[in-house]
Short mmCIF file of C-alpha atoms and ligand atoms in Angstrom, two decimals:
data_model
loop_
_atom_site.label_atom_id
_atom_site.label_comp_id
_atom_site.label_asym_id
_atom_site.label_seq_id
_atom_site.Cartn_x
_atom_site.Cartn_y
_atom_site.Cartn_z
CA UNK A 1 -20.88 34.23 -60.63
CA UNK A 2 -17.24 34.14 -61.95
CA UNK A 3 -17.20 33.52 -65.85
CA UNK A 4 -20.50 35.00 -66.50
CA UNK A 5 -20.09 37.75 -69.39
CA UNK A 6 -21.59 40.86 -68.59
CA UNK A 7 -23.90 43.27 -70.71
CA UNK A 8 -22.55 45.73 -72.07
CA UNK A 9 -23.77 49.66 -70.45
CA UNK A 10 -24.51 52.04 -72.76
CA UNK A 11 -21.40 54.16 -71.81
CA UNK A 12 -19.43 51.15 -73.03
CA UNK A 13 -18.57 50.08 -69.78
CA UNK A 14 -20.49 46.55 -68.56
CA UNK A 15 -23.24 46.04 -66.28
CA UNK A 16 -25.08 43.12 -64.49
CA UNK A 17 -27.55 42.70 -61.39
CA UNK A 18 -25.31 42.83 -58.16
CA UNK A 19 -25.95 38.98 -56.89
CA UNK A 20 -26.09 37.60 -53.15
CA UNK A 21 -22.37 36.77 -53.69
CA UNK A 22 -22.13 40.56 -53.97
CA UNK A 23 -23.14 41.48 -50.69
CA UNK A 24 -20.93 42.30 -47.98
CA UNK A 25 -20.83 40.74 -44.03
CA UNK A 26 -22.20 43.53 -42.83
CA UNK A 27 -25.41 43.48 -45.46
CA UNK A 28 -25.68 39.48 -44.48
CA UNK A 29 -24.22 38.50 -40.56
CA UNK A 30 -27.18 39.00 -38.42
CA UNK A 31 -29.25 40.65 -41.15
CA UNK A 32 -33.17 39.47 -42.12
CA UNK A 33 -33.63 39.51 -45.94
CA UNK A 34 -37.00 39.19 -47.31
CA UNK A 35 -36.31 36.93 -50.92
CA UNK A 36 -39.06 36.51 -53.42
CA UNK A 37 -38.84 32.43 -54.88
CA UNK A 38 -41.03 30.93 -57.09
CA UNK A 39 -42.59 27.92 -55.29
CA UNK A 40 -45.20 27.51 -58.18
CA UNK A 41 -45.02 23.65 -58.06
CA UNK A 42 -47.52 21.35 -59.54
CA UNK A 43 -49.09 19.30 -56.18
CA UNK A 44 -50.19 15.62 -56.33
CA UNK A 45 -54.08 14.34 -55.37
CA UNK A 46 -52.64 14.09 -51.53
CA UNK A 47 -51.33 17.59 -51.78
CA UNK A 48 -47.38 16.38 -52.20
CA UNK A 49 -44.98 18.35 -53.94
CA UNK A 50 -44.84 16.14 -57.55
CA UNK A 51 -41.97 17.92 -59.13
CA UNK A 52 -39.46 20.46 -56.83
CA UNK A 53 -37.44 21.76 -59.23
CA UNK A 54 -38.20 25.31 -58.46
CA UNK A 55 -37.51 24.63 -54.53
CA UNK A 56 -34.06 22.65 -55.93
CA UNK A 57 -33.24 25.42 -57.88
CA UNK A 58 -33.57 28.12 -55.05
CA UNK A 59 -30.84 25.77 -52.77
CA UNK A 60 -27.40 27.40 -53.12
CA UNK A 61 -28.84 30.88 -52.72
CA UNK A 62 -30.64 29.80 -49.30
CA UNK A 63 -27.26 27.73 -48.23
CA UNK A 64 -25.14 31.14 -49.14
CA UNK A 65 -27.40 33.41 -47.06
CA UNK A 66 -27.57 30.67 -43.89
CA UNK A 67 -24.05 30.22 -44.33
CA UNK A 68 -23.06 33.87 -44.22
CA UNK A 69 -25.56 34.61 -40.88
CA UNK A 70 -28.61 35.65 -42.67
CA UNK A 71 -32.09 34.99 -42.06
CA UNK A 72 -34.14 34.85 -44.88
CA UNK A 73 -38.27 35.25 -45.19
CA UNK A 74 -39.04 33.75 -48.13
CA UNK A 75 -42.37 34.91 -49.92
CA UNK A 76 -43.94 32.79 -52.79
CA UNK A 77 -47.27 32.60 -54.77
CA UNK A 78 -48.74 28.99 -55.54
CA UNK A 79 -51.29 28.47 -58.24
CA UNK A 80 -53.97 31.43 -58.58
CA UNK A 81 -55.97 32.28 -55.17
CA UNK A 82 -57.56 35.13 -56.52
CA UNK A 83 -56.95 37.46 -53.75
CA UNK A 84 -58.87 34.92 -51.19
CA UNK A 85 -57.54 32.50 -48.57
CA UNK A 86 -57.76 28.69 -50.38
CA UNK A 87 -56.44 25.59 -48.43
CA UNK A 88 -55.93 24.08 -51.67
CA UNK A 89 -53.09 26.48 -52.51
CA UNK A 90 -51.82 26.38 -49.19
CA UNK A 91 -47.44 26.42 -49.26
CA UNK A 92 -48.01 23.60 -46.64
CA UNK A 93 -46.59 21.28 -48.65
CA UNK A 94 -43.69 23.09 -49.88
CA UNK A 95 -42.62 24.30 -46.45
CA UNK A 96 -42.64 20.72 -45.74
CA UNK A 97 -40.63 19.97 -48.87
CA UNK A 98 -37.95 22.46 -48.11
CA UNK A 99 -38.09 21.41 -44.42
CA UNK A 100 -36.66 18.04 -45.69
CA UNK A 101 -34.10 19.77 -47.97
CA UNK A 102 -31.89 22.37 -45.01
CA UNK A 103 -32.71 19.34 -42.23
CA UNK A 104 -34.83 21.28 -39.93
CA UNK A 105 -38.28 22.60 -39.52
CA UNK A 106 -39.13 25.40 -42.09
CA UNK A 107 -42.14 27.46 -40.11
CA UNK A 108 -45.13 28.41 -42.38
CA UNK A 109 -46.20 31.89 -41.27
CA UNK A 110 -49.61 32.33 -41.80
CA UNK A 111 -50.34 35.90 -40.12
CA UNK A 112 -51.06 38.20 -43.11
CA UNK A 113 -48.41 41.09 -43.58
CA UNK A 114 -48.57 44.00 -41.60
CA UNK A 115 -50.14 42.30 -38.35
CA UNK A 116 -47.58 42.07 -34.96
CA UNK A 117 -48.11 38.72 -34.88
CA UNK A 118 -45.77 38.11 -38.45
CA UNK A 119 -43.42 40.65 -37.24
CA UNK A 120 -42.96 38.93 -33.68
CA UNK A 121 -42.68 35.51 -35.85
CA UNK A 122 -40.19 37.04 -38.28
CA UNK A 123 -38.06 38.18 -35.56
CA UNK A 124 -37.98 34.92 -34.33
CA UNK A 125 -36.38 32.81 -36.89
CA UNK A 126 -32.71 32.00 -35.20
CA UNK A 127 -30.03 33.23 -37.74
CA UNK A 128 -28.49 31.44 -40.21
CA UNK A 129 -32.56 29.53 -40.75
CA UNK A 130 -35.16 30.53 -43.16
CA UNK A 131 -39.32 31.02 -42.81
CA UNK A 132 -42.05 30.73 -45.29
CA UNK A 133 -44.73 32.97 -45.74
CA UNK A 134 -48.50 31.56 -46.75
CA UNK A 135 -48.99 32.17 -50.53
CA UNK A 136 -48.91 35.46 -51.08
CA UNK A 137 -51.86 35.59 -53.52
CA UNK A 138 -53.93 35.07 -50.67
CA UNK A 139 -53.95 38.97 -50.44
CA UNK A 140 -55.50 40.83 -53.00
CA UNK A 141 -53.29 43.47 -52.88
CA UNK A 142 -50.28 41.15 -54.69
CA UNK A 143 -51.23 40.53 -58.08
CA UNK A 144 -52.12 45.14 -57.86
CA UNK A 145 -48.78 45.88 -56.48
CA UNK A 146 -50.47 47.37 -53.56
CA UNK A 147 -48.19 50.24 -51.76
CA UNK A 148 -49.51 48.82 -48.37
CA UNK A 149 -48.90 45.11 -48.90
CA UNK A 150 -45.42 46.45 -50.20
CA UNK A 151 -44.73 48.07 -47.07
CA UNK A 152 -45.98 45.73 -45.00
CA UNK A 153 -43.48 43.18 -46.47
CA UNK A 154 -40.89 45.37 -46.84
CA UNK A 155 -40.90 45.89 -43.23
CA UNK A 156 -40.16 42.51 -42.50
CA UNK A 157 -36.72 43.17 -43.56
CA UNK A 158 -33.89 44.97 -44.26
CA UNK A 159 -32.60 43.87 -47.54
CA UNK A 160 -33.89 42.12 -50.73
CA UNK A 161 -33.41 38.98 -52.67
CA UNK A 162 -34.97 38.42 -56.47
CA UNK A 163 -34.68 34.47 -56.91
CA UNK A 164 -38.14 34.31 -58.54
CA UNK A 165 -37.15 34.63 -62.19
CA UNK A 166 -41.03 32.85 -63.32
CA UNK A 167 -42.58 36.25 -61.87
CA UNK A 168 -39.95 38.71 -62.68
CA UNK A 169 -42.20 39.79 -65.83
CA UNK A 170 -45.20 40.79 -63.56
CA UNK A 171 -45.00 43.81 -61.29
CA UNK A 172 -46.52 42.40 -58.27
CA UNK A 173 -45.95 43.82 -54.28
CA UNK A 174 -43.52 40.95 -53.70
CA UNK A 175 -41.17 40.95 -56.51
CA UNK A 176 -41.26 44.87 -57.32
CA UNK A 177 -43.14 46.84 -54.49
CA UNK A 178 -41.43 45.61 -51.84
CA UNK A 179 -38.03 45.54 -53.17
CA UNK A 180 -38.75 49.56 -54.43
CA UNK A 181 -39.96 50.38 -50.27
CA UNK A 182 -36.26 48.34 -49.30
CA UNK A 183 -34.53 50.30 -51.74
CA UNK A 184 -35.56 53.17 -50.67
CA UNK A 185 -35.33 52.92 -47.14
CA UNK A 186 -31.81 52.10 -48.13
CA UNK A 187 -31.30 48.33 -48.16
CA UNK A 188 -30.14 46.07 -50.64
CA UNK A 189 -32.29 44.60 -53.58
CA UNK A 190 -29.73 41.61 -55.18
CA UNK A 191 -30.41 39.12 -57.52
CA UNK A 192 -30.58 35.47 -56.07
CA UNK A 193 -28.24 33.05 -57.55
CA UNK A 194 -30.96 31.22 -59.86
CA UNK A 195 -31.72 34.91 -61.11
CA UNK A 196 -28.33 35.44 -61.76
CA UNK A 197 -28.12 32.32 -63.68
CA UNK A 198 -31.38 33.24 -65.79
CA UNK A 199 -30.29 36.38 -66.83
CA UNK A 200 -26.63 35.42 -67.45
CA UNK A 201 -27.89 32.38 -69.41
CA UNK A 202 -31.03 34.13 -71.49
CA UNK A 203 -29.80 37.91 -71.89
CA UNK A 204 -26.08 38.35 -71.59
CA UNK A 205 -25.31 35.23 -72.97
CA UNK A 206 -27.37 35.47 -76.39
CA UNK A 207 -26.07 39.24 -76.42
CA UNK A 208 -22.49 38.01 -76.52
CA UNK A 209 -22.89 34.54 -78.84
CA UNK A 210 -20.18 33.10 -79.97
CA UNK A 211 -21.23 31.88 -83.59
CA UNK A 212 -22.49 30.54 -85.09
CA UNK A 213 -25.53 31.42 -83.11
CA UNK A 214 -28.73 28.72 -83.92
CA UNK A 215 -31.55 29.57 -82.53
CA UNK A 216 -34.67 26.55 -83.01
CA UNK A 217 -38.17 27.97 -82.66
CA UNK A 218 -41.51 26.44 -82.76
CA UNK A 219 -44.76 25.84 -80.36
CA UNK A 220 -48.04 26.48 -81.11
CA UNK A 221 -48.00 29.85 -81.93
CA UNK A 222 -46.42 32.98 -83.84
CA UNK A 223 -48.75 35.13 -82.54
CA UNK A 224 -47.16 35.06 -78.69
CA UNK A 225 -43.94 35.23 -80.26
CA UNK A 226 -43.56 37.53 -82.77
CA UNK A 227 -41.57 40.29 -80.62
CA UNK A 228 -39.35 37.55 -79.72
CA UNK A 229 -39.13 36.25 -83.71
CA UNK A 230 -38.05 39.70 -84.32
CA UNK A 231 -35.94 40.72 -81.51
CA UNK A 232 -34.12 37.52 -82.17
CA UNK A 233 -33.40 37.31 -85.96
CA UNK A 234 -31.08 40.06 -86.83
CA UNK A 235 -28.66 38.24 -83.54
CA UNK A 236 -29.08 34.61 -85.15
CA UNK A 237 -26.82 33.23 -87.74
CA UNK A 238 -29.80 30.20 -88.59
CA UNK A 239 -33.45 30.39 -87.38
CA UNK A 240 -34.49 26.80 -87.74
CA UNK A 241 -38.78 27.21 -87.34
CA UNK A 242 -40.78 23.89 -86.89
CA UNK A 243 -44.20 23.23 -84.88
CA UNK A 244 -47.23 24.87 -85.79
CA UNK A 245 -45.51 28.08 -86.27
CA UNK A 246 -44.09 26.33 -88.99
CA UNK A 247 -47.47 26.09 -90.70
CA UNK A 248 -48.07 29.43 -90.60
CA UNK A 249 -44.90 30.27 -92.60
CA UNK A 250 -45.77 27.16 -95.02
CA UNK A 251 -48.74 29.65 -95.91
CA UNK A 252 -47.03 32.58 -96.58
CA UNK A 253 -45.11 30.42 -99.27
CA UNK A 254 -49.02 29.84 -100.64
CA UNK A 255 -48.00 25.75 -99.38
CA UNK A 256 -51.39 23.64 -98.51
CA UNK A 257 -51.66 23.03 -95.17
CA UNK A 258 -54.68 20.86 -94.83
CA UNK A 259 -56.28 20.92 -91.60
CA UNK A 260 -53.19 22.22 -89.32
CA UNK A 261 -53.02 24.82 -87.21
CA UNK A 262 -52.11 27.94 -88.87
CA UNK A 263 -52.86 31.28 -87.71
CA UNK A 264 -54.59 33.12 -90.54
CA UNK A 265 -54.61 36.60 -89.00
CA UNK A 266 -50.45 36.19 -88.88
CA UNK A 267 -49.51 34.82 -92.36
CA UNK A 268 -48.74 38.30 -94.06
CA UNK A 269 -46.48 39.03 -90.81
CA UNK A 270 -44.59 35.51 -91.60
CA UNK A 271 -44.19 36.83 -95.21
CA UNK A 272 -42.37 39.89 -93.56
CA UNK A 273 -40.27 38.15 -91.50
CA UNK A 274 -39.44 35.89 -94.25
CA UNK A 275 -38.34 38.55 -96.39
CA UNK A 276 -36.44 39.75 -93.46
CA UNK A 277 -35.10 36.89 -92.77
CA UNK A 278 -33.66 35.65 -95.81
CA UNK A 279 -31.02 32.63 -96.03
CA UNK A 280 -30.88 33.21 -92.18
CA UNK A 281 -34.50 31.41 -91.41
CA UNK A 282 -34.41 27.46 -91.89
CA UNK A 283 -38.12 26.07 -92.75
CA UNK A 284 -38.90 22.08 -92.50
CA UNK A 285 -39.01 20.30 -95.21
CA UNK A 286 -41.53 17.78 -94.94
CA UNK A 287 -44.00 16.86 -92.26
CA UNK A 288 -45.13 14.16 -90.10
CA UNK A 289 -49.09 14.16 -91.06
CA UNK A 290 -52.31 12.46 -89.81
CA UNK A 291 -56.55 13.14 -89.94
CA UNK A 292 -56.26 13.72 -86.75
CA UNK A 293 -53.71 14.50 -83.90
CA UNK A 294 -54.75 12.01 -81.39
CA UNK A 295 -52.67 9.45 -79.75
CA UNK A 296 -52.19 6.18 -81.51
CA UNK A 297 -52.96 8.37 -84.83
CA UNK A 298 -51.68 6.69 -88.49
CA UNK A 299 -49.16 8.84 -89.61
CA UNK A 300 -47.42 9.43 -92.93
CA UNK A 301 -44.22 11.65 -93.80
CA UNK A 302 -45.54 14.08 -96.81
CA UNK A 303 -42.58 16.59 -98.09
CA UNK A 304 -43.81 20.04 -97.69
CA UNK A 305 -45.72 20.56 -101.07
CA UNK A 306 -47.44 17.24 -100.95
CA UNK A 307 -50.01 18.09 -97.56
CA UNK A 308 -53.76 17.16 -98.46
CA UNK A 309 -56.48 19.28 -97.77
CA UNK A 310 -57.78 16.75 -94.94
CA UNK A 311 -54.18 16.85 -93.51
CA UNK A 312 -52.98 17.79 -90.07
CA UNK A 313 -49.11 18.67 -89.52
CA UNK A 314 -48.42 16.98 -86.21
CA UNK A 315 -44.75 17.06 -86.64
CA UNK A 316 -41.46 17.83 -88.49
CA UNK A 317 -40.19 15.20 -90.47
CA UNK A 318 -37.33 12.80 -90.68
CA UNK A 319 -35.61 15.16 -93.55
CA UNK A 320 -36.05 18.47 -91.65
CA UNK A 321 -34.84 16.45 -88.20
CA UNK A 322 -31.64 15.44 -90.24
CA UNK A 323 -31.19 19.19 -91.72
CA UNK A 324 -31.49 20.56 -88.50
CA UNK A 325 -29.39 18.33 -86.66
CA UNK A 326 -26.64 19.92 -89.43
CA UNK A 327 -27.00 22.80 -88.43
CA UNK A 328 -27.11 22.26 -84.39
CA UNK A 329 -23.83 20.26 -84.74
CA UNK A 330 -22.20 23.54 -86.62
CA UNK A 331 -23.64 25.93 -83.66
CA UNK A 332 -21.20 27.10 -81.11
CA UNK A 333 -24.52 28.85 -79.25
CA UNK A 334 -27.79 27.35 -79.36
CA UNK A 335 -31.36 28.91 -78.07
CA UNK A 336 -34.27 26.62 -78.27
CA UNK A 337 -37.53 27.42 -77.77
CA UNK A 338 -40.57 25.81 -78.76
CA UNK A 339 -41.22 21.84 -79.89
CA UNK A 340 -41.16 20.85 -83.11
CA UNK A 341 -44.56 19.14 -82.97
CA UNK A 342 -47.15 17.61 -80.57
CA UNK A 343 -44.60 15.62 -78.67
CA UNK A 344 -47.18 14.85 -75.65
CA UNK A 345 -48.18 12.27 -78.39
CA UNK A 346 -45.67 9.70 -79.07
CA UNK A 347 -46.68 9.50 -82.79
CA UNK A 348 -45.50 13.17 -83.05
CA UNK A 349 -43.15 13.32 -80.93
CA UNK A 350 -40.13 12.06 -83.10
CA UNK A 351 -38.81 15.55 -84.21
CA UNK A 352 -38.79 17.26 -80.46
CA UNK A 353 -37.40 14.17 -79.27
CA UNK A 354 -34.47 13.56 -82.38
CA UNK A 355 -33.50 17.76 -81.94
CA UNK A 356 -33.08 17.57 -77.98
CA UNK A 357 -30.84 14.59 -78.02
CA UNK A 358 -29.01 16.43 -80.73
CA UNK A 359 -28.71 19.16 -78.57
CA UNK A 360 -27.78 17.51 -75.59
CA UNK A 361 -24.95 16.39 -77.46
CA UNK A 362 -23.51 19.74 -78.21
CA UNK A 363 -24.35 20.54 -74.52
CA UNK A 364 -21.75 17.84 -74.00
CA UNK A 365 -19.51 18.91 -75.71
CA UNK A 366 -19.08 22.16 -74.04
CA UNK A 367 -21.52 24.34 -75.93
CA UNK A 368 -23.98 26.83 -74.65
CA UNK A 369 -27.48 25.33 -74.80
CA UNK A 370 -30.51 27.49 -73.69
CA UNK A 371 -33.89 26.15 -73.52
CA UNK A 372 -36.23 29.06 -72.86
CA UNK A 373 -40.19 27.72 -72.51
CA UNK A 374 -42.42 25.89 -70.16
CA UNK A 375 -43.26 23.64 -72.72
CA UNK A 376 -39.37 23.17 -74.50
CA UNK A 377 -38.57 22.58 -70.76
CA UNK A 378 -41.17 19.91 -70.69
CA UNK A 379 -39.93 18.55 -73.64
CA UNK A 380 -36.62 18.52 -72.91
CA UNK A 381 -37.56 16.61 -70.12
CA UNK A 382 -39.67 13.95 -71.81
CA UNK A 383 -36.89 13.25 -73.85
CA UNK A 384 -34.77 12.41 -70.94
CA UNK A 385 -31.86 15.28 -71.69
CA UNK A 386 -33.19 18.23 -69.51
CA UNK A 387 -30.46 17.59 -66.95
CA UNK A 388 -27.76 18.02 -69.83
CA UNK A 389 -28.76 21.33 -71.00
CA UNK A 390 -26.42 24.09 -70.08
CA UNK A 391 -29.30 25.96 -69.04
CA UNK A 392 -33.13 25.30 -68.55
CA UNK A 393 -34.87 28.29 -67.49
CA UNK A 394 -37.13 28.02 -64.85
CA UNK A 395 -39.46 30.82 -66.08
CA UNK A 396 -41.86 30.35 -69.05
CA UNK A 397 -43.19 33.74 -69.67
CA UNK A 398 -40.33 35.54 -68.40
CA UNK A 399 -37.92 33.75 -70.79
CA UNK A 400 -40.03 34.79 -73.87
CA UNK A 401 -40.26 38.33 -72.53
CA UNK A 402 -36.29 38.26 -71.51
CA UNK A 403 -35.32 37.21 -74.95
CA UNK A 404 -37.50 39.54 -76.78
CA UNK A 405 -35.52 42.32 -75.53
CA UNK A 406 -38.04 43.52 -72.83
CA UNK A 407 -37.35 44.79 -69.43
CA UNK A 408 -38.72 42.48 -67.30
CA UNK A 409 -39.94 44.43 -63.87
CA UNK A 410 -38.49 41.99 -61.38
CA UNK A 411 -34.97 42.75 -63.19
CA UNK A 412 -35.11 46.36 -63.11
CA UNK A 413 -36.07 46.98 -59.57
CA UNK A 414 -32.70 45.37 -58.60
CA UNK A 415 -29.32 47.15 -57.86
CA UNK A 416 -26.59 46.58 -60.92
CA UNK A 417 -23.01 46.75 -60.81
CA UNK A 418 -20.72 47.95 -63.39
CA UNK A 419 -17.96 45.23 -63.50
CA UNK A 420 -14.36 45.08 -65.84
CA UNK A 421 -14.61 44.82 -69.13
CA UNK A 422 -13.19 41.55 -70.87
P1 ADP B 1 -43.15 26.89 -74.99
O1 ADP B 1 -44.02 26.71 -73.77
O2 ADP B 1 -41.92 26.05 -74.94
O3 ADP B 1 -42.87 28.33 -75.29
P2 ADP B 1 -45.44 26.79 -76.74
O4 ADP B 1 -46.33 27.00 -75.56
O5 ADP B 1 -45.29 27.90 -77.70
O6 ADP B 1 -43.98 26.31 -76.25
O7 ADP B 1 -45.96 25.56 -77.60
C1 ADP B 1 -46.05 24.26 -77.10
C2 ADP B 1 -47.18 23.51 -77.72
O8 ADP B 1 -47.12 23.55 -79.13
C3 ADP B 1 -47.17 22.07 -77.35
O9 ADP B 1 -48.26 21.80 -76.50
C4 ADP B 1 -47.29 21.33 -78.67
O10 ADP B 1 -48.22 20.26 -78.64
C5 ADP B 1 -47.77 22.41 -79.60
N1 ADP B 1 -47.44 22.12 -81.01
C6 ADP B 1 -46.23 21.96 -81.55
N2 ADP B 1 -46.33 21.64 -82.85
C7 ADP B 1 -47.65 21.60 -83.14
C8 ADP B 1 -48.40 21.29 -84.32
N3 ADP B 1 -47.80 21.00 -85.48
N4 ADP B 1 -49.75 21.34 -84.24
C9 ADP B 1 -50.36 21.66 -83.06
N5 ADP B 1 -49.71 21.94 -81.94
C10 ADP B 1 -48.36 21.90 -81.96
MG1 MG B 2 -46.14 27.00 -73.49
#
């Protein structure tokens, strides 16, 4: 991935993930990789595939492995099986999916790991073509990291892809176990392309901002993102905070906040981080308020201090859209995470829905726009812009972990390179 800026090592040289376009003809002509995707797609009433984005997304890597000889065995989890065999989370539908994105007939490979029958199957698939496995989460040993599983899977192959980015903050058999066994036997454990992307986009990219550096947060919550609040402040030149986290704070300046949802257990932490924070955090203004956060809801604009005890904050208001537009337009890297309000609701949905477009914009013109979030990504896409993003990550969970600094297991397991500096 030419152009991507690498983290720096702590020996001052840089390091990133060696990627698929790393390998050599001899790791991929001829050669069976097992490589972990995230097919976690929502399915329609009539089991259809209602939004592929994650099979989309997994494309050039597949194309670059068939093109270079490989065969690949791809391995992905759907919904949450609990261990047991459930037609209802059958990849069916997905292997179909796929089937009509390379142009021929994607097998699903139902034998569990470890039985001949896979291993005769696996060795099967003519090179160049891929195979899908039955959800993986069918076998209770996944979700454990089981040492068996692992092995089983990592016998199906000598080499390893990571191109599920959504998982790559759990240690499961398919994303860590196995990859560990193929290591070890002395294979190759790469980062897919969409990994690559990920990582470049959420961790090497806000390492290396060039500033000013605005990152937008907001949600429901402080409470699941208070490592990320923190790992992400002292890197920011603004921290623009809206959505209910936003109330939260509003407490900690002693504001009324009606009826909202505020998080009582976290308002001396928002103090902290206020005190941290300084100049550098933004706070809205005023408010989009209503009795109740309903659709079709009567809403009013109230400035901060002027929120009623029977008042719920649904959404940022006009004001605080318009001062955080400002500061967007000024950003030469933006991170957004988190709506401003309850934009599933059209009466609050006015602040997500005026920040994305604004952000879209700069996206246009050329600068870095992250969205990290299931729900941001949601957004982004209810607002019509997700497609001009610079980056949307595929990975909810992972992106909050990734951007508050952790290690996420899925990442570590694979092979990095140290590459030029510059
Ligand atoms: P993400 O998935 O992007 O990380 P979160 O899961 O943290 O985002 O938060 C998304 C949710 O926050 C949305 O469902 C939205 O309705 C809710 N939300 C935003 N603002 C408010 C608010 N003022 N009151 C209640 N819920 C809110
Ligand atoms: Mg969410």
């Amino acid at each position: 991935m030419s152009g991507f800026l690498p983290l720096p090592a702590a020996d001052g040289g840089m390091r990133r993930a060696r990627t698929v376009d790393d390998l050599g003809p001899d790791e991929l002509d001829g050669q069976r990789l097992l490589v972990r995707v995230d097919y976690n797609v929502p399915l329609g009433p009539n089991g259809e595939v209602t939004s592929a984005g994650r099979i989309e997304a997994t494309l050039p890597t597949l194309e670059r492995l068939g093109n270079a000889g490989a065969t690949a065995v791809l391995v992905s989890h759907l919904g949450r099986p609990e261990g047991k065999r459930d037609p209802a989370a059958s990849l069916a539908p997905v292997a179909r999916d796929l089937s009509g994105r390379l142009g021929y007939e994607v097998p699903l490979l139902e034998a569990p790991p470890g039985s001949t029958e896979l291993e005769t199957q696996v060795a099967e698939i003519p090179s160049g073509r891929v195979a899908l496995l039955e959800n993986i989460r069918f076998h209770p040993g996944e979700t454990k990291n089981d040492p068996d599983l692992s092995a089983a899977l990592a016998a199906l192959a000598g080499g390893f892809v990571g191109e599920a980015f959504g998982t790559a903050h759990r240690a499961h058999a398919s994303n860590v176990g196995a990859a560990e066994r193929i290591r070890a036997d002395g294979g190759a454990a790469v980062a897919g392309l969409l990994m690559a992307k990920e990582l470049h986009f959420l961790k090497e990219c806000v390492a290396k901002p060039e500033r000013p550096f605005v990152a937008i947060l907001g949600g429901a919550k402080i409470s699941g993102k208070i490592e990320l609040i923190r790992a992400i402040l002292p890197k920011v030149d603004r921290l623009l905070i809206g959505g209910a986290m936003a109330n939260t704070f509003f407490r900690a300046l002693g504001l009324e906040t009606g009826s909202s949802l505020v998080e009582d257990d976290r308002v001396s932490m928002a103090a902290e981080l206020l005190e941290l924070g300084g100049d550098t955090i933004l706070l809205p203004v005023d408010c989009v308020v209503a009795d109740e956060i309903r659709e079709g809801a009567e809403t009013r604009v109230a400035d901060r201090q002027e929120v009623g005890p029977e008042d719920r904050i649904g959404d940022i208001g006009p004001r605080s859209t318009e001062i955080f537009s400002r500061e967007v337009r000024g950003a030469k890297t933006i991170l957004w995470n988190g709506p401003m309000g309850v934009f599933e609701l059209e009466p609050f949905a006015r602040g997500t829905n005026g920040l994305a477009h604004v952000l879209a914009e700069r996206a246009d013109a050329g600068v870095p726009v992250v969205v990290g979030g299931g729900d941001s990504a949601a957004a982004a896409e209810a607002a019509g812009v997700a497609e001009r993003m610079t980056h949307v990550s595929t990975g909810g969970g992972a992106s909050l972990d990734l951007l508050a600094g952790s290690e996420l297991p899925g990442v570590a397991v694979l092979e990095m390179v140290e590459t030029e500096t510059g």
